[in-house]
Short mmCIF file of C-alpha atoms and ligand atoms in Angstrom, two decimals:
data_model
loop_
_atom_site.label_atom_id
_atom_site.label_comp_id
_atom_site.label_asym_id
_atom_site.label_seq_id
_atom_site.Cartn_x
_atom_site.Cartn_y
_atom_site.Cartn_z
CA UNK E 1334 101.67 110.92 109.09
CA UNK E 1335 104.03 108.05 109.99
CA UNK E 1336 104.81 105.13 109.25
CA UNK E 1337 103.37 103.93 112.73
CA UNK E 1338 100.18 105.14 112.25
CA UNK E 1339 99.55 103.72 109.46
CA UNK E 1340 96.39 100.92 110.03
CA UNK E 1341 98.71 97.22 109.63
CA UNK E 1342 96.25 96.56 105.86
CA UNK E 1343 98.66 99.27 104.95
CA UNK E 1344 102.41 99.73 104.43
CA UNK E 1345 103.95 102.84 103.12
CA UNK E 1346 105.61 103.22 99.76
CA UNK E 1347 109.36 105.05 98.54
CA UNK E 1348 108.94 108.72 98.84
CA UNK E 1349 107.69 110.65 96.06
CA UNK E 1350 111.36 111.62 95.60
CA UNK E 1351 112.98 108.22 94.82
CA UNK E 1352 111.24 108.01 91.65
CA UNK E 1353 111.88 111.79 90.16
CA UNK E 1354 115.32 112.60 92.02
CA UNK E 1355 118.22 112.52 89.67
CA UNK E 1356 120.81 111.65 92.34
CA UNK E 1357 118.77 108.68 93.45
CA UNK E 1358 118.85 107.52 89.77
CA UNK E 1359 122.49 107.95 89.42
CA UNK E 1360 123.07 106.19 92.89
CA UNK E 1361 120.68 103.06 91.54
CA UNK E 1362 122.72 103.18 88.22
CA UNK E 1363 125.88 102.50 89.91
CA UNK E 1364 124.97 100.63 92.95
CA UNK E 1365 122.10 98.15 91.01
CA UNK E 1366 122.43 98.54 87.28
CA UNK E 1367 126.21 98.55 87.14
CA UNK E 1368 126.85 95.76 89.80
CA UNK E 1369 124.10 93.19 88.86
CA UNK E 1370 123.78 91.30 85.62
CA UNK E 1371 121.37 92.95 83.10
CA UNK E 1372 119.73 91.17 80.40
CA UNK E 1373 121.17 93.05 77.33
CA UNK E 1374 120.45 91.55 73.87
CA UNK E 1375 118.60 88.73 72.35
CA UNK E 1376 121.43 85.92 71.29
CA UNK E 1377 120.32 85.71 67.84
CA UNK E 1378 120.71 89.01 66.98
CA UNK E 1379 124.07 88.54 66.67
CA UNK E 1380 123.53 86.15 64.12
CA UNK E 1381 126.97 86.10 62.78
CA UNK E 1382 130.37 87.45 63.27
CA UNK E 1383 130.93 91.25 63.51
CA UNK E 1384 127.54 91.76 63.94
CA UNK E 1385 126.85 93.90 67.17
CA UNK E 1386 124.57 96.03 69.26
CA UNK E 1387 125.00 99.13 71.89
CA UNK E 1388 123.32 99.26 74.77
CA UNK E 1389 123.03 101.54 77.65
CA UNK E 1390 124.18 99.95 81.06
CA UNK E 1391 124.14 102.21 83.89
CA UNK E 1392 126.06 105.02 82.61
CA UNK E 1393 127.87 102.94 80.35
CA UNK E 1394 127.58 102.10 76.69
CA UNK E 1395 128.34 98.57 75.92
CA UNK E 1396 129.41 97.13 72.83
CA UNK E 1397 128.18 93.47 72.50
CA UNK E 1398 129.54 91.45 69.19
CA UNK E 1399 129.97 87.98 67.93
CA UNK E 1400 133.63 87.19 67.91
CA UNK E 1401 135.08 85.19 64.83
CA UNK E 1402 135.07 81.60 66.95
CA UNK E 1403 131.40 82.65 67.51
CA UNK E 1404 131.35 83.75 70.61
CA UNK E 1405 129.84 86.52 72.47
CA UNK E 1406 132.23 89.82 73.74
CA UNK E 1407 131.06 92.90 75.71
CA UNK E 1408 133.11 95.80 76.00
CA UNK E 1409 132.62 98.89 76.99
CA UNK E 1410 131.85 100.93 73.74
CA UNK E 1411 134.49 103.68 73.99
CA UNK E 1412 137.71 104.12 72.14
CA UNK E 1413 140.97 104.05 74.51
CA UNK E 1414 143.34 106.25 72.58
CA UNK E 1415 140.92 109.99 73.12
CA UNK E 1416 137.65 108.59 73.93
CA UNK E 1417 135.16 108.68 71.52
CA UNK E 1418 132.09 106.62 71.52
CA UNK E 1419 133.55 104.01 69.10
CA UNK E 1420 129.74 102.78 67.66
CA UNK E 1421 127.22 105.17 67.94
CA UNK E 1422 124.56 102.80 65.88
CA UNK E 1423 122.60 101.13 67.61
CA UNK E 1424 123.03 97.77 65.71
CA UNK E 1425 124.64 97.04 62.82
CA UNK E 1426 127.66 94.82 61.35
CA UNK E 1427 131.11 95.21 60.55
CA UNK E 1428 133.37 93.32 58.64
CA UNK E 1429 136.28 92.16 60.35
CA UNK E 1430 136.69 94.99 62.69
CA UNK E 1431 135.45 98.39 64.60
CA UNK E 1432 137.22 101.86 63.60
CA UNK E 1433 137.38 104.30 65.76
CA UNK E 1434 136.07 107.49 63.19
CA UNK E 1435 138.43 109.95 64.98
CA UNK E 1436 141.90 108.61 64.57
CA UNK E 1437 141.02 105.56 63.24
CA UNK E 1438 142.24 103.25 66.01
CA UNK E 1439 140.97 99.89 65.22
CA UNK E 1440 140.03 96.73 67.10
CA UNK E 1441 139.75 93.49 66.26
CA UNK E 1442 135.90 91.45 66.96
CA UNK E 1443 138.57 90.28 69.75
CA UNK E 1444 138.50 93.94 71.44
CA UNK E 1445 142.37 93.61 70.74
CA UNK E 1446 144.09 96.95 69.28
CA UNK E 1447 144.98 95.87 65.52
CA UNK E 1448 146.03 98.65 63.63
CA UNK E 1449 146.32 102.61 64.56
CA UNK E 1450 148.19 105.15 62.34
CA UNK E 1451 151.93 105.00 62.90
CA UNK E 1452 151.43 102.04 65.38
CA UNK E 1453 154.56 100.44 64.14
CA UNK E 1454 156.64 103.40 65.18
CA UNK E 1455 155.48 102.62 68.99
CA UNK E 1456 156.60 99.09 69.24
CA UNK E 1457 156.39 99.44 73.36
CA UNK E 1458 152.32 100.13 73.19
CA UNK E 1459 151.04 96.79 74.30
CA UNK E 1460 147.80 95.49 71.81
CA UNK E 1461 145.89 94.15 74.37
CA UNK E 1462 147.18 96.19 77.06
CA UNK E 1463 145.42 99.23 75.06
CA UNK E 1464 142.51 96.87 73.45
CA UNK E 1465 138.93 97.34 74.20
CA UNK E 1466 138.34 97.31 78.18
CA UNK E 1467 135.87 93.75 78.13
CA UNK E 1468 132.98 93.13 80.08
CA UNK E 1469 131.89 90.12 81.64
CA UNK E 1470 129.28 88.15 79.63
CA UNK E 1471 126.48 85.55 80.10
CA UNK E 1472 124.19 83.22 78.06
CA UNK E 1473 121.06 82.16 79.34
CA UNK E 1474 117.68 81.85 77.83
CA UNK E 1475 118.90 82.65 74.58
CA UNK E 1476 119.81 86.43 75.94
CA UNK E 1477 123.17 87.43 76.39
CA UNK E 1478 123.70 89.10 79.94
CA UNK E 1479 126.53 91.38 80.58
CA UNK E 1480 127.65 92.51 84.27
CA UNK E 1481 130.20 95.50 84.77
CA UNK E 1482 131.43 94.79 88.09
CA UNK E 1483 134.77 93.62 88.76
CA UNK E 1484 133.40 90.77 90.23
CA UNK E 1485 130.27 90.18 88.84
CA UNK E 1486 127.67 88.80 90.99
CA UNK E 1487 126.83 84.62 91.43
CA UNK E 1488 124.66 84.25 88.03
CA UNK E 1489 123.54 81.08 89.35
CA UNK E 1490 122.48 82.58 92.56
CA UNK E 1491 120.88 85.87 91.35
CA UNK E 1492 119.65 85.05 87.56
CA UNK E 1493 118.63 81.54 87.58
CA UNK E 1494 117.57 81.40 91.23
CA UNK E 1495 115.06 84.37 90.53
CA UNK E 1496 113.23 81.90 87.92
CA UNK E 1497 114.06 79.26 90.14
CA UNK E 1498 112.83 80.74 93.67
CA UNK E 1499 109.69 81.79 91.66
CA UNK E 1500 108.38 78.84 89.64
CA UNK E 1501 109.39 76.38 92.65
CA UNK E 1502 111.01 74.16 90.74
CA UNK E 1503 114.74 74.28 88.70
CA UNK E 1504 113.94 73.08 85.30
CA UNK E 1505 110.43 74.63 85.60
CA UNK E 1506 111.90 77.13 82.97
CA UNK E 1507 113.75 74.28 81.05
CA UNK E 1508 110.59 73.43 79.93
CA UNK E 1509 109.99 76.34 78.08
CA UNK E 1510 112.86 75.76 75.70
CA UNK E 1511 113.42 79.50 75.34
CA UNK E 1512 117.02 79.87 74.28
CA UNK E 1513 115.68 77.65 71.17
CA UNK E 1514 112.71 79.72 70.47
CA UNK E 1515 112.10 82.52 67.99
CA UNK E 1516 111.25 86.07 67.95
CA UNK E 1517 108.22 86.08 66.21
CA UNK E 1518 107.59 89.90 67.27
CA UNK E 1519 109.24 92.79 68.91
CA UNK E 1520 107.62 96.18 69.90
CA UNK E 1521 109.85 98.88 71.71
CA UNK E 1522 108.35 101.05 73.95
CA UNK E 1523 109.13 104.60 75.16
CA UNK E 1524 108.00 105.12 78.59
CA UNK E 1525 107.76 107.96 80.41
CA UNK E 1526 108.17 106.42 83.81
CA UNK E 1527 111.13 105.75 86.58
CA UNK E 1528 112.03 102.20 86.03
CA UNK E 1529 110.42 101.18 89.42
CA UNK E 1530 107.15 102.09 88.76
CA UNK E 1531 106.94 99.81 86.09
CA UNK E 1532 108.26 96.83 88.34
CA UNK E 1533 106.04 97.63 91.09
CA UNK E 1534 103.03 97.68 88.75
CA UNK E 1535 104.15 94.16 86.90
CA UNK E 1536 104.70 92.50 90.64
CA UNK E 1537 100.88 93.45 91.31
CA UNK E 1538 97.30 92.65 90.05
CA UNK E 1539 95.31 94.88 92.08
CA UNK E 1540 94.90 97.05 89.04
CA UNK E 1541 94.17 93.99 86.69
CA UNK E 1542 90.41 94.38 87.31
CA UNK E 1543 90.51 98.75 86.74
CA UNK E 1544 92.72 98.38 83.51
CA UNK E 1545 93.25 94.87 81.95
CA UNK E 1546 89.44 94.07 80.92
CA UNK E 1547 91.60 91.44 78.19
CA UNK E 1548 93.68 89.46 80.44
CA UNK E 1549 91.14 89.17 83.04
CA UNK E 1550 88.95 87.30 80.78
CA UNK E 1551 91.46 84.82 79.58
CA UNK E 1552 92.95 84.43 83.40
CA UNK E 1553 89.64 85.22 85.72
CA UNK E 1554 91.39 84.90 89.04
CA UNK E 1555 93.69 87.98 87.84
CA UNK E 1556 89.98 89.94 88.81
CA UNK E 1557 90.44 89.15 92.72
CA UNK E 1558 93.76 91.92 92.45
CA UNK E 1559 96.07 88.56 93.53
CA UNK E 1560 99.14 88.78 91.00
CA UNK E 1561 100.26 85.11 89.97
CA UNK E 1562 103.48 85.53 90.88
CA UNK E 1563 102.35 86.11 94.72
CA UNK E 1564 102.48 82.06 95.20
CA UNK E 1565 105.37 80.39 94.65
CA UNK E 1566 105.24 77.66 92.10
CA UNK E 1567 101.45 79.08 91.44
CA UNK E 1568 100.28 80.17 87.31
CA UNK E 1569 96.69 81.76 86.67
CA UNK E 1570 94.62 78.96 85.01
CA UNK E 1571 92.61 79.91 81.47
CA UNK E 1572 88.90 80.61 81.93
CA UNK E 1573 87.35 77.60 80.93
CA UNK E 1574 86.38 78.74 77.39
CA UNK E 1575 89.41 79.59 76.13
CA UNK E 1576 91.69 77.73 73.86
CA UNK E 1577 94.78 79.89 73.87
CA UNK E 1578 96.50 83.23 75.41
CA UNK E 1579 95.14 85.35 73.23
CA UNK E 1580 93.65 89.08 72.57
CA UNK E 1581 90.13 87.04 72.27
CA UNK E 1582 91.12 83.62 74.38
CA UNK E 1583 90.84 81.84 70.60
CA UNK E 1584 93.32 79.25 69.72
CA UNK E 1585 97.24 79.91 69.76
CA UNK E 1586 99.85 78.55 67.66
CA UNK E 1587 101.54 75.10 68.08
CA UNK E 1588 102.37 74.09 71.91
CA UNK E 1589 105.99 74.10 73.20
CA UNK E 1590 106.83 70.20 73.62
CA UNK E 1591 108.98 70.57 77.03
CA UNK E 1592 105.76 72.30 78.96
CA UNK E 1593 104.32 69.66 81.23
CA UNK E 1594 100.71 68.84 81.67
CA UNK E 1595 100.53 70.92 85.01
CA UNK E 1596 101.81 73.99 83.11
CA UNK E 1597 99.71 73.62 80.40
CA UNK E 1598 96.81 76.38 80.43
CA UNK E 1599 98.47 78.27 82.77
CA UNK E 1600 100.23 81.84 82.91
CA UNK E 1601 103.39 82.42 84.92
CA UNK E 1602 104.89 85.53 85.69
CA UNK E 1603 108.59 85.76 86.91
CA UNK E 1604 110.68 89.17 87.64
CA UNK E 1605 114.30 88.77 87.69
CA UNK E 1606 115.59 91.92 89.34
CA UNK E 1607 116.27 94.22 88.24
CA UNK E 1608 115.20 94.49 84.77
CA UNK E 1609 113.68 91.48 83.39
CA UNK E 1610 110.06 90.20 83.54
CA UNK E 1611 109.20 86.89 82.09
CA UNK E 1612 106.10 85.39 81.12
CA UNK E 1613 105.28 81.81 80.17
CA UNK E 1614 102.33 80.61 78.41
CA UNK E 1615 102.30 77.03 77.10
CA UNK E 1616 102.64 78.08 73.05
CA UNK E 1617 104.93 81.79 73.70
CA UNK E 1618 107.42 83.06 76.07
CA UNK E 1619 106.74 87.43 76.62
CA UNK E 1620 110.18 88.45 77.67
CA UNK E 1621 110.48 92.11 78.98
CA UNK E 1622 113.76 93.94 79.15
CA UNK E 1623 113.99 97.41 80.85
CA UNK E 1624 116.64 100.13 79.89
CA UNK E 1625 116.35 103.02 82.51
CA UNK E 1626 118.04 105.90 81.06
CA UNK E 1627 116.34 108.78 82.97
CA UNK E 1628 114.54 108.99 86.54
CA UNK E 1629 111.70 109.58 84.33
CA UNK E 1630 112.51 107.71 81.21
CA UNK E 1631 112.54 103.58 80.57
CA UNK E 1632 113.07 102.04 77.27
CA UNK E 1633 111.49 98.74 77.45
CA UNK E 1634 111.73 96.19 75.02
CA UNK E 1635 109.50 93.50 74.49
CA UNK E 1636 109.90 90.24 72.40
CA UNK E 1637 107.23 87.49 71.81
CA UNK E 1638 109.13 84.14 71.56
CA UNK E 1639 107.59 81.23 70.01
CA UNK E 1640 108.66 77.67 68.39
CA UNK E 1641 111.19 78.66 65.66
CA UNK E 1642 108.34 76.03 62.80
CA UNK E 1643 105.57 78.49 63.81
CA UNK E 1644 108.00 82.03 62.87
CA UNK E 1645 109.30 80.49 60.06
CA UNK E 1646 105.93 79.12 58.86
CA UNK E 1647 104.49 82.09 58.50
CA UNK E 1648 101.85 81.64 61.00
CA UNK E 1649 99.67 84.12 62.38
CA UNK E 1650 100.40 85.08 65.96
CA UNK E 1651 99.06 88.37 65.56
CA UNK E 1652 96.27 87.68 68.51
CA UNK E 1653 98.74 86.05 70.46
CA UNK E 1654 100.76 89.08 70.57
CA UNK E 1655 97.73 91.65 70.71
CA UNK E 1656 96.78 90.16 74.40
CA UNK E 1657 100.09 91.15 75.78
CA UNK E 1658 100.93 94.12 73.78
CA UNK E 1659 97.45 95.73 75.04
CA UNK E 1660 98.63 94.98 78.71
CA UNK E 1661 101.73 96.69 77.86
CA UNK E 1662 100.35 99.65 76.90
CA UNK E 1663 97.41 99.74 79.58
CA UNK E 1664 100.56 98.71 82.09
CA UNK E 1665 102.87 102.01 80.76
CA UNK E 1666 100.05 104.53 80.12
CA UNK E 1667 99.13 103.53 84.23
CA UNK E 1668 102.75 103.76 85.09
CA UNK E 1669 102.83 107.34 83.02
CA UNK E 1670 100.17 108.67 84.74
CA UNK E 1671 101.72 107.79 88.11
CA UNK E 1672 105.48 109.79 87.01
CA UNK E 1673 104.48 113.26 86.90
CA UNK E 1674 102.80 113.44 90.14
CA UNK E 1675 105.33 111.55 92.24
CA UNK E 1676 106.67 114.91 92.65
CA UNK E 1677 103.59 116.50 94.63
CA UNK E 1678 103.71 117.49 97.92
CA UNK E 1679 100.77 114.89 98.04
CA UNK E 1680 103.07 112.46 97.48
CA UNK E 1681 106.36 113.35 99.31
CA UNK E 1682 105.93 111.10 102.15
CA UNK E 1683 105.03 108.17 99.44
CA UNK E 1684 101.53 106.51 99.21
CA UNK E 1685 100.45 103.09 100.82
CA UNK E 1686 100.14 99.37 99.80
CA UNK E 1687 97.01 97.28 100.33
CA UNK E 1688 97.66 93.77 101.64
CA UNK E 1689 97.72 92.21 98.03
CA UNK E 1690 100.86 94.73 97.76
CA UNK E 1691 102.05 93.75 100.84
CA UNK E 1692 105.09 91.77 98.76
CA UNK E 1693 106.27 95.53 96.92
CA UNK E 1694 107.66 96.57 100.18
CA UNK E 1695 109.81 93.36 100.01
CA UNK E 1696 111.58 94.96 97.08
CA UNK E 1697 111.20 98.82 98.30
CA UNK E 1698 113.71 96.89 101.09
CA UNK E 1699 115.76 95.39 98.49
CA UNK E 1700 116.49 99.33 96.64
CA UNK E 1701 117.15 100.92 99.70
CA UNK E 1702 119.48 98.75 101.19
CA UNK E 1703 121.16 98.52 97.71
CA UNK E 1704 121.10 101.83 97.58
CA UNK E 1705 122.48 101.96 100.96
CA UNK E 1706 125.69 99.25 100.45
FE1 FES I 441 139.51 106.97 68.84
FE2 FES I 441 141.38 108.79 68.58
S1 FES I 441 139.67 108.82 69.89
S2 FES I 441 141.17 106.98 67.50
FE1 FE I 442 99.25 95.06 84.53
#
């Protein structure tokens, strides 16, 4: 069948292939994960000089650290004399410095070359010349975003206008406060899924009904398979009986002050392509950050933010952070069940999307002309 017959309620998905095909992953690594700016690490996790985190970007390992004047460097995490991976930690701290374990080149939190055996005797090897190759960083919301193209990207244009375009409104966000919020939770999760599947599932509600029985009780309208983030400027309103976004709809914690009257009771959903969902409830931010290191294999990691006086209190946001983490894991099993199949012959023309869909194919368009440029 064809695209032209299809009935017009329906439009036709990516082939099976674009989720499972290993070229098409390596062609989206360097054509949307290495040219766009990806959300990398929470801000405060670098709470003080030398301390640092790896991530995977593309095909690259990055090396983010807190400099000694405090601020934020990206490099890419590989030593220049022979190559090795210079951290292979995930997180951690260092002192004043990172040593290469090979050779022991060393660079300062600066990325500059400080010290190497015999370095003295090669007076014509430039430090910075031969320092740690940077890459170009980004602080927004309290995450630092790092981009590895030689000319990044507008961040204006492509970060902030995704929560802009979205919630209708520029300091719609502001409101929210997030770079001053906490992480009152984290949960990392291990899915076994191509990185668009989980998009395409967060950008819809048709499914809310079948697999969400939770979150359609606190936001009712999330029943009629109309995702929030269809309507521009539009959040799902509370059910009338409930007192706070949570696994039962019971009270939250303390309010953010900045959220406005018209935002209060009300869930809104942003994506900001192509690895960051946000969601804003009046007393928590639920900030998603996907790390697609396989066709079939997306780290994504998950951090409930709230007003740094309820973290440090002590309070209990346990049910807060029950509703969402249950949607995660309803969301990912769904998306899990979808990944080994994409590769049946069932499947190799793609499947279809219903008219509350409709707006996937917007961003099918937007990975295949990527893809294509
Ligand atoms: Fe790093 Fe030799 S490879 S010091
Ligand atoms: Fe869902």
């Amino acid at each position: 069948m064809t695209a032209t017959e299809l009935p017009p309620s329906l439009i036709r998905t990516l082939p099976g292939s674009s989720y499972t095909d290993p070229q098409i992953f390596a062609l989206e690594q360097e054509k949307i994960f290495e040219q766009m700016w990806f959300c990398a690490v929470r801000a405060s996790e670098l709470g003080k000089p030398g301390a640092f985190r790896t991530v995977q970007v593309g095909r690259e390992s990055v090396l983010i650290t807190r400099a000694r004047d405090n601020s934020v460097k990206a490099f890419l995490n590989i030593c220049r004399h022979r190559g090795a991976k210079l951290c292979t930690e995930e997180s951690g701290e260092v002192k004043r410095a990172f040593q290469c374990p090979y050779h022991a080149w060393t660079y300062g939190l600066d990325g500059k070359l400080v010290a190497a055996p015999n370095l003295t005797s090669m007076p014509d090897v430039d430090r910075t010349t031969y320092g740690l190759v940077p890459v170009q960083v980004r602080e927004w919301l309290g995450y630092v975003w790092v981009c590895l193209a030689d000319e990044p990207p507008s961040f204006e244009a492509d970060v902030i206008g995704a929560a802009t375009e979205r919630l209708g409104t520029p300091e719609a966000i502001e409101h929210y406060q997030i770079d001053d919020l906490s992480v009152g939770r984290r949960i990392t999760y291990e899915v076994k899924a191509n990185w668009k599947l989980i998009i395409e599932n967060f950008m819809e509600c048709y499914h809310c009904a079948t697999i969400h029985p939770e979150l359609t009780e606190v936001l009712p309208e999330f029943a009629g398979g109309y995702a929030a983030q269809y309507y521009v400027g539009h959040g799902a309103e509370f059910a009338e009986e409930v007192t706070g976004f949570t696994v039962d709809g019971s009270d939250g914690v303390d309010r953010i002050p900045g959220v406005d009257e018209a935002q209060d009771r009300r869930y809104y959903a942003v994506t900001v392509k192509p690895q960051v969902f946000i969601n804003l409830v009046p007393d928590h931010v639920i900030f998603h950050r996907m790390y697609p290191l396989a066709a079939d294999r997306t780290v994504v990691e998950c951090d409930w933010l709230f007003l740094k006086d309820v973290v440090e209190s002590g309070k209990d946001v346990s049910r807060s952070v029950e509703l969402f983490h249950r949607v995660n894991v309803q969301d990912f099993d769904a998306c899990e069940r979808c990944q080994p199949t994409m590769d049946s012959r069932a499947y190799r023309a793609g499947g279809v999307l219903v008219p509350s869909e409709h707006h996937i194919a917007m961003f099918h368009d937007w990975v295949t002309d990527r893809l294509r440029g």
